[in-house]
Amino acid sequence: QLQLVESGGGLVQPGGSLRLSCAASGFTLDYYAIGWFRQVPGKEREGVSCISAGGGYTYYADSVKGRFTISRDNSKKTVYLQMNSLKPEDTAIYYCARRVQSCTLVAGNFGSWGQGTQVTVSS
């Protein structure tokens, strides 16, 4: 059975760091681009980052460039999102999702999603 499970969220102070993990099972991760998205109540789901199936191409929303880094370890069937210099506006539920085609930051182009992990940035 296909599963994407996010973990690593929590409460951090502004300027702090977190590393989110997206663990895949039930499918071959190597064939899929993986995106990270975030959502807060009352707002649309926002694309944060995406990494190509082979890991050679990465994409970031302007709001996180220079602060977030996406990576993948296909042998561990896991994709990571390293988040540094966190700001209160980064507070959201973070989701990972898969796409058989190339990277995009448009949420509607991803067909399978994890359950999300909460990230709260507050003093």
mmCIF file of C-alpha atoms in Angstrom:
data_model
loop_
_atom_site.group_PDB
_atom_site.id
_atom_site.type_symbol
_atom_site.label_atom_id
_atom_site.label_comp_id
_atom_site.label_asym_id
_atom_site.label_seq_id
_atom_site.Cartn_x
_atom_site.Cartn_y
_atom_site.Cartn_z
ATOM 1 C CA GLN A 1 0.000 0.000 0.000
ATOM 2 C CA LEU A 2 1.272 3.419 -0.970
ATOM 3 C CA GLN A 3 2.319 5.658 1.896
ATOM 4 C CA LEU A 4 4.047 8.998 2.297
ATOM 5 C CA VAL A 5 4.696 9.834 5.935
ATOM 6 C CA GLU A 6 6.026 13.208 7.036
ATOM 7 C CA SER A 7 7.881 13.682 10.301
ATOM 8 C CA GLY A 8 10.218 16.129 11.996
ATOM 9 C CA GLY A 9 7.862 19.011 12.631
ATOM 10 C CA GLY A 10 7.625 20.794 15.928
ATOM 11 C CA LEU A 11 7.861 24.086 17.756
ATOM 12 C CA VAL A 12 10.948 26.231 17.137
ATOM 13 C CA GLN A 13 11.936 29.819 17.793
ATOM 14 C CA PRO A 14 12.427 32.312 14.969
ATOM 15 C CA GLY A 15 15.855 31.795 13.452
ATOM 16 C CA GLY A 16 15.890 28.138 14.385
ATOM 17 C CA SER A 17 16.093 25.056 12.202
ATOM 18 C CA LEU A 18 14.154 21.879 11.530
ATOM 19 C CA ARG A 19 14.657 18.955 9.191
ATOM 20 C CA LEU A 20 11.525 17.348 7.835
ATOM 21 C CA SER A 21 11.495 13.819 6.476
ATOM 22 C CA CYS A 22 9.164 12.224 3.960
ATOM 23 C CA ALA A 23 9.331 8.448 4.167
ATOM 24 C CA ALA A 24 7.957 6.518 1.206
ATOM 25 C CA SER A 25 6.696 2.960 1.068
ATOM 26 C CA GLY A 26 4.673 0.829 -1.286
ATOM 27 C CA PHE A 27 6.216 2.241 -4.466
ATOM 28 C CA THR A 28 9.561 2.874 -6.123
ATOM 29 C CA LEU A 29 10.617 6.325 -5.012
ATOM 30 C CA ASP A 30 13.294 6.585 -7.720
ATOM 31 C CA TYR A 31 10.661 7.154 -10.409
ATOM 32 C CA TYR A 32 9.014 10.174 -8.815
ATOM 33 C CA ALA A 33 9.660 13.823 -8.291
ATOM 34 C CA ILE A 34 8.807 14.794 -4.712
ATOM 35 C CA GLY A 35 7.424 18.139 -3.666
ATOM 36 C CA TRP A 36 7.021 19.835 -0.316
ATOM 37 C CA PHE A 37 3.973 22.015 0.243
ATOM 38 C CA ARG A 38 2.532 23.887 3.177
ATOM 39 C CA GLN A 39 -0.878 25.092 4.215
ATOM 40 C CA VAL A 40 -2.368 27.247 6.952
ATOM 41 C CA PRO A 41 -6.079 27.488 7.799
ATOM 42 C CA GLY A 42 -7.981 29.688 5.389
ATOM 43 C CA LYS A 43 -5.229 29.773 2.774
ATOM 44 C CA GLU A 44 -4.455 27.776 -0.327
ATOM 45 C CA ARG A 45 -1.812 25.096 -0.298
ATOM 46 C CA GLU A 46 1.527 26.633 -1.240
ATOM 47 C CA GLY A 47 4.373 24.985 -3.093
ATOM 48 C CA VAL A 48 7.638 25.162 -1.150
ATOM 49 C CA SER A 49 10.165 22.979 -2.939
ATOM 50 C CA CYS A 50 10.532 20.095 -5.352
ATOM 51 C CA ILE A 51 13.301 17.661 -6.240
ATOM 52 C CA SER A 52 13.512 15.652 -9.440
ATOM 53 C CA ALA A 53 13.454 11.865 -9.447
ATOM 54 C CA GLY A 54 17.213 11.611 -9.820
ATOM 55 C CA GLY A 55 17.924 14.491 -7.460
ATOM 56 C CA GLY A 56 19.686 16.567 -10.095
ATOM 57 C CA TYR A 57 17.209 19.437 -10.172
ATOM 58 C CA THR A 58 15.738 21.336 -7.267
ATOM 59 C CA TYR A 59 13.201 24.140 -7.147
ATOM 60 C CA TYR A 60 12.210 26.556 -4.413
ATOM 61 C CA ALA A 61 9.548 29.128 -3.824
ATOM 62 C CA ASP A 62 10.956 32.646 -3.660
ATOM 63 C CA SER A 63 9.885 32.892 -0.031
ATOM 64 C CA VAL A 64 12.248 30.096 1.050
ATOM 65 C CA LYS A 65 15.209 30.419 -1.324
ATOM 66 C CA GLY A 66 18.469 30.561 0.557
ATOM 67 C CA ARG A 67 16.877 29.165 3.716
ATOM 68 C CA PHE A 68 15.477 25.749 2.774
ATOM 69 C CA THR A 69 17.263 22.840 1.117
ATOM 70 C CA ILE A 70 15.590 19.768 -0.355
ATOM 71 C CA SER A 71 17.436 16.483 -0.769
ATOM 72 C CA ARG A 72 16.695 12.821 -1.248
ATOM 73 C CA ASP A 73 18.192 9.463 -0.376
ATOM 74 C CA ASN A 74 16.496 6.924 -2.593
ATOM 75 C CA SER A 75 18.275 4.042 -0.882
ATOM 76 C CA LYS A 76 16.491 5.034 2.321
ATOM 77 C CA LYS A 77 13.299 5.896 0.434
ATOM 78 C CA THR A 78 13.281 9.287 2.110
ATOM 79 C CA VAL A 79 13.157 12.920 0.997
ATOM 80 C CA TYR A 80 14.273 15.676 3.338
ATOM 81 C CA LEU A 81 13.570 19.364 3.734
ATOM 82 C CA GLN A 82 16.186 21.202 5.764
ATOM 83 C CA MET A 83 14.700 24.455 7.020
ATOM 84 C CA ASN A 84 17.016 27.125 8.419
ATOM 85 C CA SER A 85 16.463 30.700 9.555
ATOM 86 C CA LEU A 86 12.827 29.936 10.210
ATOM 87 C CA LYS A 87 10.329 32.772 10.359
ATOM 88 C CA PRO A 88 6.864 32.958 11.940
ATOM 89 C CA GLU A 89 5.347 33.032 8.458
ATOM 90 C CA ASP A 90 6.785 29.551 7.875
ATOM 91 C CA THR A 91 4.257 28.202 10.378
ATOM 92 C CA ALA A 92 2.045 25.691 8.573
ATOM 93 C CA ILE A 93 1.289 22.044 8.088
ATOM 94 C CA TYR A 94 3.917 20.671 5.724
ATOM 95 C CA TYR A 95 3.060 17.939 3.246
ATOM 96 C CA CYS A 96 5.091 15.880 0.843
ATOM 97 C CA ALA A 97 3.663 14.583 -2.415
ATOM 98 C CA ARG A 98 4.758 12.588 -5.428
ATOM 99 C CA ARG A 99 4.593 13.225 -9.173
ATOM 100 C CA VAL A 100 5.631 10.905 -11.967
ATOM 101 C CA GLN A 101 6.565 13.844 -14.195
ATOM 102 C CA SER A 102 9.005 16.710 -13.731
ATOM 103 C CA CYS A 103 8.993 19.151 -10.845
ATOM 104 C CA THR A 104 6.347 21.778 -10.359
ATOM 105 C CA LEU A 105 5.250 23.835 -7.376
ATOM 106 C CA VAL A 106 1.577 23.602 -8.325
ATOM 107 C CA ALA A 107 -0.155 21.417 -5.752
ATOM 108 C CA GLY A 108 -2.856 20.243 -8.141
ATOM 109 C CA ASN A 109 -0.262 18.504 -10.280
ATOM 110 C CA PHE A 110 0.585 16.030 -7.506
ATOM 111 C CA GLY A 111 -1.601 13.001 -7.046
ATOM 112 C CA SER A 112 -0.524 11.363 -3.780
ATOM 113 C CA TRP A 113 -0.008 13.081 -0.454
ATOM 114 C CA GLY A 114 1.127 12.364 3.058
ATOM 115 C CA GLN A 115 -0.826 13.327 6.146
ATOM 116 C CA GLY A 116 1.325 16.347 6.999
ATOM 117 C CA THR A 117 3.483 17.444 9.911
ATOM 118 C CA GLN A 118 2.967 20.643 11.894
ATOM 119 C CA VAL A 119 5.697 23.286 11.955
ATOM 120 C CA THR A 120 5.236 26.163 14.375
ATOM 121 C CA VAL A 121 7.713 29.047 14.518
ATOM 122 C CA SER A 122 7.098 31.210 17.556
ATOM 123 C CA SER A 123 8.922 32.786 20.456
#
